[in-house]
PDB file of C-alpha atoms in Angstrom:
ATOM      1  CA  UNK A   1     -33.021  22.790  -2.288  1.00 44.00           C
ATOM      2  CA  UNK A   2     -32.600  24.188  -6.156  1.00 53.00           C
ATOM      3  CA  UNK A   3     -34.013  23.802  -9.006  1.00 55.00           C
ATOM      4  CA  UNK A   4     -30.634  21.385 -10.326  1.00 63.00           C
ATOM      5  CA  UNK A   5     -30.660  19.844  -6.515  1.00 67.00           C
ATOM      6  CA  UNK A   6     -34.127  18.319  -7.003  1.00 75.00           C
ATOM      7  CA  UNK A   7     -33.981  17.745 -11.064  1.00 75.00           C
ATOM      8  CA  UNK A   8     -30.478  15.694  -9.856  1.00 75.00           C
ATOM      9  CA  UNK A   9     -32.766  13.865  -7.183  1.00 79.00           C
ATOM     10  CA  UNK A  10     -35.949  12.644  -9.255  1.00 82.00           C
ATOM     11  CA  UNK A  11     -32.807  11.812 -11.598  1.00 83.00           C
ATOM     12  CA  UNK A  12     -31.284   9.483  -8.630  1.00 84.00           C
ATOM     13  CA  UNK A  13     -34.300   8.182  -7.261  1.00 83.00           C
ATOM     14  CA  UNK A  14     -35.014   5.956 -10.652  1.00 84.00           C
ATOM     15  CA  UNK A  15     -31.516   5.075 -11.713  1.00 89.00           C
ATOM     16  CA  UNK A  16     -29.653   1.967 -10.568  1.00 90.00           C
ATOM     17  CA  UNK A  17     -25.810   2.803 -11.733  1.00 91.00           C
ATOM     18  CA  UNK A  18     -24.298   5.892 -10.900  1.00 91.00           C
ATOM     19  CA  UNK A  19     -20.875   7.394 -13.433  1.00 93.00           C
ATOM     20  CA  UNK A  20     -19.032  10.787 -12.055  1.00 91.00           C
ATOM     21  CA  UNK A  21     -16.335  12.167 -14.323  1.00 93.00           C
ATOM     22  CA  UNK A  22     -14.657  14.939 -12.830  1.00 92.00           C
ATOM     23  CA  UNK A  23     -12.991  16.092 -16.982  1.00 91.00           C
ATOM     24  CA  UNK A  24      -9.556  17.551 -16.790  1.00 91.00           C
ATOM     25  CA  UNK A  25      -9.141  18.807 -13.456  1.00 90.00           C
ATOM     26  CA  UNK A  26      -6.471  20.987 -14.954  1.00 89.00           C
ATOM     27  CA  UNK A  27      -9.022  22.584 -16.327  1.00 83.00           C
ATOM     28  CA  UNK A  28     -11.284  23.372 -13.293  1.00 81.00           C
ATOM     29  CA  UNK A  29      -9.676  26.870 -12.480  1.00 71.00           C
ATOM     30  CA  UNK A  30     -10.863  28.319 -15.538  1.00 61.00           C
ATOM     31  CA  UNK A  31     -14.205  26.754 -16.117  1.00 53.00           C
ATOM     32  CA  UNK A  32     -16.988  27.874 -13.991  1.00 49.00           C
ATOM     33  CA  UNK A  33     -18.383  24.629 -12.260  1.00 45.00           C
ATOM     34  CA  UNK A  34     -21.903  23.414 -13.777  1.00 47.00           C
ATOM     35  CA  UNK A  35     -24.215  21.280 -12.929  1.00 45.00           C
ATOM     36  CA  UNK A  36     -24.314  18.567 -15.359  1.00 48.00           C
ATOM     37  CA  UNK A  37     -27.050  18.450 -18.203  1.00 46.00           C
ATOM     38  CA  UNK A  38     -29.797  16.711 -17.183  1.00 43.00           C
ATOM     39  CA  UNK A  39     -32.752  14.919 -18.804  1.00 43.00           C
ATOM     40  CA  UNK A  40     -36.681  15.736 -19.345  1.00 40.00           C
ATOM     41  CA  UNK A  41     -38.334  15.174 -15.961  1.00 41.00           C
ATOM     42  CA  UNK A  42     -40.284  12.347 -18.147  1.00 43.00           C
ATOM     43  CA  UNK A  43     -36.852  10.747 -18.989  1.00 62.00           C
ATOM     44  CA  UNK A  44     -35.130   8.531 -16.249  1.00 67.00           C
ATOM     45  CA  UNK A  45     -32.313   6.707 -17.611  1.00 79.00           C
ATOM     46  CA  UNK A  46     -31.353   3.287 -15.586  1.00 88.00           C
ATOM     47  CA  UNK A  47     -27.552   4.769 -15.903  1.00 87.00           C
ATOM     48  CA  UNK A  48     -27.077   8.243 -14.844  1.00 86.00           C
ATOM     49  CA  UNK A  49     -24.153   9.858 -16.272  1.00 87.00           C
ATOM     50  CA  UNK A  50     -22.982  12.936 -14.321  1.00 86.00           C
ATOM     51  CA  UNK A  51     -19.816  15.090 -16.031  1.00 83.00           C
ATOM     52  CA  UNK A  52     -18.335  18.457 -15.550  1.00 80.00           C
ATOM     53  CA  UNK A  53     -18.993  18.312 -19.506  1.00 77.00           C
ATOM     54  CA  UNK A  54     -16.699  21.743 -19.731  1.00 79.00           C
ATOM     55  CA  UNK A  55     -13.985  20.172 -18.185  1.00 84.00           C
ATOM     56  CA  UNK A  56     -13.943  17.151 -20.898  1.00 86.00           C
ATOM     57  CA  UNK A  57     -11.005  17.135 -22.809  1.00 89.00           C
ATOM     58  CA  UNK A  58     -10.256  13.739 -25.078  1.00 94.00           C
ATOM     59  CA  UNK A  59      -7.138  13.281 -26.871  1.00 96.00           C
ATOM     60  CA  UNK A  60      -6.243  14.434 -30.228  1.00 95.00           C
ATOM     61  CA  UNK A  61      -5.721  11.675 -32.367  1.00 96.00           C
ATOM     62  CA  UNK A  62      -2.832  13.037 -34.205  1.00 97.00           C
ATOM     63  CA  UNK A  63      -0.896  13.834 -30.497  1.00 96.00           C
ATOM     64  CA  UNK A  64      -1.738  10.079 -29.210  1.00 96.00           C
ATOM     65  CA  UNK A  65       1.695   8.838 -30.061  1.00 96.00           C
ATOM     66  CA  UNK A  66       3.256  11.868 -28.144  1.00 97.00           C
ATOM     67  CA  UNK A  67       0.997  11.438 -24.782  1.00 97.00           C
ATOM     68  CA  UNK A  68       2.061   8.412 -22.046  1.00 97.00           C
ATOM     69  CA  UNK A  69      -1.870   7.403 -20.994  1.00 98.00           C
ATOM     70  CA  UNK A  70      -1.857   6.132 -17.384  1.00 98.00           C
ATOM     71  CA  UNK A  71      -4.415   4.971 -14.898  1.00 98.00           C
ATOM     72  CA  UNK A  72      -4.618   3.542 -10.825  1.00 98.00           C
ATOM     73  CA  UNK A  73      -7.724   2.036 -10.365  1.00 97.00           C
ATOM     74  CA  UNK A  74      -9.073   1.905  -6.733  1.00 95.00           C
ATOM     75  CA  UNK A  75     -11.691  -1.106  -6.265  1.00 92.00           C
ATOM     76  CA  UNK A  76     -13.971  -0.120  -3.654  1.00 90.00           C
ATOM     77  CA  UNK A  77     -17.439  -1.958  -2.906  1.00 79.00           C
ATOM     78  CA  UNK A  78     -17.235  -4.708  -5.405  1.00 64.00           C
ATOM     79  CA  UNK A  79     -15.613  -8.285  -5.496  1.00 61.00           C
ATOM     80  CA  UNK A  80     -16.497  -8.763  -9.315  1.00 67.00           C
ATOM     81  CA  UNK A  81     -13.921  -8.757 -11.303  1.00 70.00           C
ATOM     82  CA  UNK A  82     -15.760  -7.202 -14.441  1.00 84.00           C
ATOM     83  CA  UNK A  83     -15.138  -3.831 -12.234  1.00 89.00           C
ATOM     84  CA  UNK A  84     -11.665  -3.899 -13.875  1.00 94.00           C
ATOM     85  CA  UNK A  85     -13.077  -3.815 -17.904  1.00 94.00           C
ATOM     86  CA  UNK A  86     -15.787  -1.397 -16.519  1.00 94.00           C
ATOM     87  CA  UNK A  87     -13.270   1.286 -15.510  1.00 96.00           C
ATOM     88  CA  UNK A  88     -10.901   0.441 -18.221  1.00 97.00           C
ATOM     89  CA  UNK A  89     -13.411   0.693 -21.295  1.00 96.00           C
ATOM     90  CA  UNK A  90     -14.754   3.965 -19.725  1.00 96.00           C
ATOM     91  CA  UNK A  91     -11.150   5.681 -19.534  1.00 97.00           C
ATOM     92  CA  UNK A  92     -10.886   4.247 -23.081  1.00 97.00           C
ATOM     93  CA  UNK A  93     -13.361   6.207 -23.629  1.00 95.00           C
ATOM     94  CA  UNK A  94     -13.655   9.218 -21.936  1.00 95.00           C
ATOM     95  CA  UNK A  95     -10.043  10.012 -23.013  1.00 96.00           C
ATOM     96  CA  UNK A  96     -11.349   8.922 -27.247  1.00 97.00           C
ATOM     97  CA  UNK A  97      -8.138   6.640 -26.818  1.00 98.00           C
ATOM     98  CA  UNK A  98      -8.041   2.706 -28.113  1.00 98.00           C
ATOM     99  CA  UNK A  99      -5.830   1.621 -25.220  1.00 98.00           C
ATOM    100  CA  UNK A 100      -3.913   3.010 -21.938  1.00 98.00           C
ATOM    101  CA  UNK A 101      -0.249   3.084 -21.994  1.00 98.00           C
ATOM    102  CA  UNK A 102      -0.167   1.965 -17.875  1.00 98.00           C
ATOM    103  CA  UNK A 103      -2.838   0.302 -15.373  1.00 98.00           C
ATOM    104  CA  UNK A 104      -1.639   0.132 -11.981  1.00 98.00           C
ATOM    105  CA  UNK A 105      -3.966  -1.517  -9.704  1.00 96.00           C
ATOM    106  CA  UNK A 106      -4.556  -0.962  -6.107  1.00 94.00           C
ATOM    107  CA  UNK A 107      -4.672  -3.196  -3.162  1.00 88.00           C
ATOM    108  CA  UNK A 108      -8.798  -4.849  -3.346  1.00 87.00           C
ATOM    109  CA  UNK A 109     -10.220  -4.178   0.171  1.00 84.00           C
ATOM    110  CA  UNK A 110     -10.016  -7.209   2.156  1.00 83.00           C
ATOM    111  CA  UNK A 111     -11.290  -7.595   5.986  1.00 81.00           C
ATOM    112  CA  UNK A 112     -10.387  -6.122   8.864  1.00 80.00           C
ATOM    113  CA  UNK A 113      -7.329  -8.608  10.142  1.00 84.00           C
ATOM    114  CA  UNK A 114      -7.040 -10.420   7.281  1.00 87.00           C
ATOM    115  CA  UNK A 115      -3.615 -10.030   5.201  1.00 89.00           C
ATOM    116  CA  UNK A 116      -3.635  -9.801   1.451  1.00 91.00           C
ATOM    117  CA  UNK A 117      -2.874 -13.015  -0.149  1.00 93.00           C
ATOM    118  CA  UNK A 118      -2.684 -13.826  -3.939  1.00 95.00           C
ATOM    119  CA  UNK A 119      -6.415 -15.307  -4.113  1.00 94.00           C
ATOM    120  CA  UNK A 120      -7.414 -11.829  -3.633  1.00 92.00           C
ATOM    121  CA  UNK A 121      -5.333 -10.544  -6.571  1.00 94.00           C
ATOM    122  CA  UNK A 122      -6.343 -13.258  -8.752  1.00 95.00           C
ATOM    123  CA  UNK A 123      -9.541 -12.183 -10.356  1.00 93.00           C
ATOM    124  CA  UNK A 124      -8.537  -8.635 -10.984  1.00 94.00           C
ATOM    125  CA  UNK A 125      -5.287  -9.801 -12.168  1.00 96.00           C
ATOM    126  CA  UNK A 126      -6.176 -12.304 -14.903  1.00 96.00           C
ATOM    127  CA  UNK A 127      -8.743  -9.639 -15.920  1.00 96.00           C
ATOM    128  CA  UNK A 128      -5.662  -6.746 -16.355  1.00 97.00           C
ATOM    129  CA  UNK A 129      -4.443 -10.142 -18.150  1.00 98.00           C
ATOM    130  CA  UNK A 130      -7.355 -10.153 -21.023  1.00 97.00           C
ATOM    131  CA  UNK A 131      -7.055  -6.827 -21.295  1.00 97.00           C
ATOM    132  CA  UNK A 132      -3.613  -7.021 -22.153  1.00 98.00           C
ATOM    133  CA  UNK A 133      -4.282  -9.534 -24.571  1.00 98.00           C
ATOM    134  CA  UNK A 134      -6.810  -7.858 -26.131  1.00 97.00           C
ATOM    135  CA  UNK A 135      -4.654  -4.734 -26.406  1.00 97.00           C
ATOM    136  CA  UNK A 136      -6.842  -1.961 -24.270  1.00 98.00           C
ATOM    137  CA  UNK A 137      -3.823  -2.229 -21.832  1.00 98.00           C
ATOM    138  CA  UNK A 138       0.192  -2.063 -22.488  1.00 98.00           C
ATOM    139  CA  UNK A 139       1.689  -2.390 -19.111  1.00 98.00           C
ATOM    140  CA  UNK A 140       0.108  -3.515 -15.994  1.00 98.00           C
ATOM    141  CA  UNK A 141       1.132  -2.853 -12.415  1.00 98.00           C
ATOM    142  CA  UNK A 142       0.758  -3.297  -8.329  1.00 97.00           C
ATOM    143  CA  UNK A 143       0.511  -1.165  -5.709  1.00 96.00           C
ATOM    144  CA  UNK A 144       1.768  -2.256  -2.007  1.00 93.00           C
ATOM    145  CA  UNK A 145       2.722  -5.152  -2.547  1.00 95.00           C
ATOM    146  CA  UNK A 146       5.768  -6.677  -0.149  1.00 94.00           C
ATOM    147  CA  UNK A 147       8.271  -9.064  -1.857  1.00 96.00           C
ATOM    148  CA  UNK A 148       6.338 -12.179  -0.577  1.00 96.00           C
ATOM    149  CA  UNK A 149       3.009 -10.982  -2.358  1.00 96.00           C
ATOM    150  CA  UNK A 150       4.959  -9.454  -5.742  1.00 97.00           C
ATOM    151  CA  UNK A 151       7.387 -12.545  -5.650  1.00 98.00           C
ATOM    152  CA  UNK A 152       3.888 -14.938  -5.796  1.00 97.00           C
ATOM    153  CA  UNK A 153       1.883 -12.782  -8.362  1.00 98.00           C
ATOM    154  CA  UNK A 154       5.118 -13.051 -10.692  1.00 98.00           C
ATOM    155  CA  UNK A 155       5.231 -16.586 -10.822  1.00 98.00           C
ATOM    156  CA  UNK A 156       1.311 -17.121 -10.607  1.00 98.00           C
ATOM    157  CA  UNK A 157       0.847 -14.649 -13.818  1.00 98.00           C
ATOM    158  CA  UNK A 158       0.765 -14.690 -17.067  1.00 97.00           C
ATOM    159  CA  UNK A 159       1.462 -11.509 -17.897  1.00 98.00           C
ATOM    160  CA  UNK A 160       3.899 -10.054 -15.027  1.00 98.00           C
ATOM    161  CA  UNK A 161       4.021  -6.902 -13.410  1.00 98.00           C
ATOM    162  CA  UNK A 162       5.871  -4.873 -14.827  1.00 97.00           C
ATOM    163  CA  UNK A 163       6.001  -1.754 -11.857  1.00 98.00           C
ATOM    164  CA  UNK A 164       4.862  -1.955  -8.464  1.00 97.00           C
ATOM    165  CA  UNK A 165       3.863   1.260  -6.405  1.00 95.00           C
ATOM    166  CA  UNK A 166       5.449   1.838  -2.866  1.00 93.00           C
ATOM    167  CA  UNK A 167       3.757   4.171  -0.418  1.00 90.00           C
ATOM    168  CA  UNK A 168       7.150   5.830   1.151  1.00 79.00           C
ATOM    169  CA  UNK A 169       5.180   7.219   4.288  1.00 77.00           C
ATOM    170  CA  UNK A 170       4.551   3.992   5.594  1.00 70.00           C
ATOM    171  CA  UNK A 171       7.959   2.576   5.300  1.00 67.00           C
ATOM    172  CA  UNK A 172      10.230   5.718   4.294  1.00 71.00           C
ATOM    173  CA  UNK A 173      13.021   3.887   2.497  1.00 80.00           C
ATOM    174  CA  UNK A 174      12.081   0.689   0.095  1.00 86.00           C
ATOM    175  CA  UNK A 175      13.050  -2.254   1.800  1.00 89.00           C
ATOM    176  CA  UNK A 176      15.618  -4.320   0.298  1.00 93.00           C
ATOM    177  CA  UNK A 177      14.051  -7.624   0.260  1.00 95.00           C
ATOM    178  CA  UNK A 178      12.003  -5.936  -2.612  1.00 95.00           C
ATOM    179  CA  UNK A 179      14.087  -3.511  -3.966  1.00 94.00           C
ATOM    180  CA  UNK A 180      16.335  -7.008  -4.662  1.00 96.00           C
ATOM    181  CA  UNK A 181      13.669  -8.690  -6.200  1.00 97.00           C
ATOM    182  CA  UNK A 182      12.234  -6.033  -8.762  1.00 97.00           C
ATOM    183  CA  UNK A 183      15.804  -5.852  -9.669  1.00 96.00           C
ATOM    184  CA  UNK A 184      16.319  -8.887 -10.584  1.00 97.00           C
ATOM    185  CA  UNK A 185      12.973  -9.228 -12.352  1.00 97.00           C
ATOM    186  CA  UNK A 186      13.287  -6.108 -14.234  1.00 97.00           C
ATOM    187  CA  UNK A 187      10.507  -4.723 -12.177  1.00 97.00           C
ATOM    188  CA  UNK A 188      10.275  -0.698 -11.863  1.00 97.00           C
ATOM    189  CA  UNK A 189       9.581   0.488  -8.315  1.00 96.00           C
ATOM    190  CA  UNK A 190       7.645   3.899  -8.082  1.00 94.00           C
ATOM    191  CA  UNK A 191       6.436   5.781  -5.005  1.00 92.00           C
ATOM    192  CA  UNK A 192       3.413   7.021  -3.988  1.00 92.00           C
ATOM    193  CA  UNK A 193       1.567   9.271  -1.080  1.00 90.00           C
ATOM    194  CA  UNK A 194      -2.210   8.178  -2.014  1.00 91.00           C
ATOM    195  CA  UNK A 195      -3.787   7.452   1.843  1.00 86.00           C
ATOM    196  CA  UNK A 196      -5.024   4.020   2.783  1.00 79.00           C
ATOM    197  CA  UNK A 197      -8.704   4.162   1.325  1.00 81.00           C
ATOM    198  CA  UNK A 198      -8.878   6.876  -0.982  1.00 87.00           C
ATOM    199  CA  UNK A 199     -12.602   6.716  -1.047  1.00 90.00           C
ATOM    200  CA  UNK A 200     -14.672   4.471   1.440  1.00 88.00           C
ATOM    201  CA  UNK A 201     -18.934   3.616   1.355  1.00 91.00           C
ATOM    202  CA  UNK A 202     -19.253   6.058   4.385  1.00 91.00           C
ATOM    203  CA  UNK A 203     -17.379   9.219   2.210  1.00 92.00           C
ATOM    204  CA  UNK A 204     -18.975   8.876  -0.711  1.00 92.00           C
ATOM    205  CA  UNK A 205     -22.687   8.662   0.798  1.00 93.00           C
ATOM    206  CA  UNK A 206     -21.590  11.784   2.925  1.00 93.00           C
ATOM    207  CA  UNK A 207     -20.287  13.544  -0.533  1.00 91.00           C
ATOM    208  CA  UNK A 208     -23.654  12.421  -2.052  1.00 90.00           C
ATOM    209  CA  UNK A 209     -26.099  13.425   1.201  1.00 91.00           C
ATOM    210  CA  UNK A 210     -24.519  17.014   0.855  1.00 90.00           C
ATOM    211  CA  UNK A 211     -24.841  17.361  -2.765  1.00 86.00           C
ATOM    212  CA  UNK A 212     -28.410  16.035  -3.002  1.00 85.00           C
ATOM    213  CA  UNK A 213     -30.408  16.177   0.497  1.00 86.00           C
ATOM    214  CA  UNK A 214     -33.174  14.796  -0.996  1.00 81.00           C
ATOM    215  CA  UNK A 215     -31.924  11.446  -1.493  1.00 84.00           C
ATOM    216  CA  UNK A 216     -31.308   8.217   0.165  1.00 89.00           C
ATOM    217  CA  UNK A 217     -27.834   8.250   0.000  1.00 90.00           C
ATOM    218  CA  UNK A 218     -27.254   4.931   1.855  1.00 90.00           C
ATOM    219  CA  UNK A 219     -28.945   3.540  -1.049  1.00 92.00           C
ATOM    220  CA  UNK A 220     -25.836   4.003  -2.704  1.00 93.00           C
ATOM    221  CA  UNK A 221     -22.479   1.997  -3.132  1.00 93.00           C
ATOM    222  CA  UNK A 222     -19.627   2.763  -4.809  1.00 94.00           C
ATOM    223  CA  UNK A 223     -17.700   0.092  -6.546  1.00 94.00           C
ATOM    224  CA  UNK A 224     -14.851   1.516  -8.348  1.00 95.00           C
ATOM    225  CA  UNK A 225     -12.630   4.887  -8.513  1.00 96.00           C
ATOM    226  CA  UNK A 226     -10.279   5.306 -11.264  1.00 97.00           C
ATOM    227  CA  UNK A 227      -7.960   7.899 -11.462  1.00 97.00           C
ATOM    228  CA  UNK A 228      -5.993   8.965 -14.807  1.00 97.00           C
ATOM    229  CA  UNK A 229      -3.124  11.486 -16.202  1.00 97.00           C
ATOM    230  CA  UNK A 230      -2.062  11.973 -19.692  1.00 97.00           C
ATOM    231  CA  UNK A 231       1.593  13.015 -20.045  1.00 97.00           C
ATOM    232  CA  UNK A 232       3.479  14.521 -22.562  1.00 97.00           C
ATOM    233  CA  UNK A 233       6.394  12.347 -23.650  1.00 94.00           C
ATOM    234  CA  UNK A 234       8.841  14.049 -24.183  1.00 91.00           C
ATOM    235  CA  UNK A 235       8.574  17.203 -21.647  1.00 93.00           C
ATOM    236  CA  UNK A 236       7.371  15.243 -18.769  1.00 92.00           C
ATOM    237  CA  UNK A 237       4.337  17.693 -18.160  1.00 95.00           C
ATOM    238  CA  UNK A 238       0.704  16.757 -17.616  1.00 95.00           C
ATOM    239  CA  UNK A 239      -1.727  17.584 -20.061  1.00 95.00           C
ATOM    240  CA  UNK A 240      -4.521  16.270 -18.320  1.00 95.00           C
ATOM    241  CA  UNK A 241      -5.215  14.404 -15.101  1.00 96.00           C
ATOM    242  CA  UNK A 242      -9.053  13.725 -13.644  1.00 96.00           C
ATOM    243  CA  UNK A 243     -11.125  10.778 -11.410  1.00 96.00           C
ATOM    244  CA  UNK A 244     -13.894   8.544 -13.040  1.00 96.00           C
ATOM    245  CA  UNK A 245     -16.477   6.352 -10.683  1.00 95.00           C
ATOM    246  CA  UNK A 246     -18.801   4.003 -10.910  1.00 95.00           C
ATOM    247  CA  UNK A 247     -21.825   3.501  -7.715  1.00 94.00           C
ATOM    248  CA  UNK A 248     -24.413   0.900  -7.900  1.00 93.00           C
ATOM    249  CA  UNK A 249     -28.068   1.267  -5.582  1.00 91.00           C
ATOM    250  CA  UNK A 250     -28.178  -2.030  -3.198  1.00 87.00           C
ATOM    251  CA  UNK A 251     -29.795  -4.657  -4.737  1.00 77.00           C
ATOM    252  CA  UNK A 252     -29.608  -3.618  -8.225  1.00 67.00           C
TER     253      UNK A 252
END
């Protein structure tokens, strides 16, 4: 194991919160991949922050206006809702933006057999709500969601949906029950070809067990995945596009 391998490891071993940004993966093929900078051996932070710090790339303030700042975030391990301002507040500000243009959110695991249902929404939701208020989010949006489950979260909320993400490969046209619906309710329907469970406990400890043998990578949960993209307005071409996470050790 190398020198960054077992620095990354004593690193691990005494923190309890884990944060992976990827940067601008646009940015990837012509940065050479580092390791990320990592502290005195006598320095173990209780949050470990771990960056491709080349492949960082925050707005410029004076191009803000011009740039359509969007985000799908992926809850994974955790049933709290503060998961939601977690990832939000760190896209704030990873990106050095005050608010995101667009949060769609995706489907919160639920058990095996058990079919989504609004209680499950509910928590995330009404946070994506204070956000809203509070002006860190513009538009808010849902992901899978048949016309029974949209048609119950639009009366439930306060703030509506305003965009609701269908996953063509699983149905291949939109079904018109729904397509009906957002119609009438001014709802936009987009597409999208992201798999099931982008990132599960067993992948992540697997990505983490290879990267750092050393470890006790069951240890380890992930609770949140948040992916982002910064478009330019007016040409319709991404400037920037990356993943932020956030893992917790058991117990912590």
């Amino acid at each position: 194991m190398g020198t960054d391998s077992r620095a990354a490891g004593a690193l691990l071993a005494r923190a309890r919160t884990l944060h992976l940004q990827t940067g601008n993966l646009l940015n990837w093929g012509r940065l050479r991949k580092k390791c990320p900078s990592t502290h005195s051996e006598e320095e173990f932070p209780d949050v470990l922050e771990c960056t491709v710090s080349h492949a960082l790339e925050k707005i410029n303030p004076d191009e803000r206006e011009e740039m359509k700042v969007s985000a799908k975030l992926f809850i994974v391990g955790s049933n709290s809702s503060s998961s939601t301002r977690n990832a939000i507040d760190m896209a704030c500000s990873v990106l050095g933006v005050a608010h995101l243009d667009s949060v769609i959110i995706a489907s919160p695991p639920i058990e095996d057999g058990v079919n989504l249902s609004l209680e499950h929404l509910q928590p995330y939701w009404e946070e994506l709500e204070n956000l809203v208020q509070s002006k860190k989010i513009v538009a808010i949006g849902t992901s899978d969601l048949d016309k029974t489950q949209l048609e119950q979260l639009y009366q439930w909320a306060q703030v509506k949906p305003n965009s609701n993400q269908v996953n063509l490969a699983s149905c291949c046209v939109m079904p018109p029950d729904l397509t009906a619906f957002a119609k009438q309710f001014d709802i936009q329907l987009l597409t999208h070809n992201d798999p099931k469970e982008l990132l599960s406990e067993a992948s992540f400890q697997e990505a983490l067990q290879e990267s750092i043998p050393d470890i006790q990578a069951h240890e380890w949960v992930p609770l949140w995945l948040l992916r982002y993209s910064v478009i330019v307005k007016s040409r319709g071409i991404i400037k920037s596009k990356g993943y932020i996470l956030q893992a917790k050790r058991r117990g912590s």
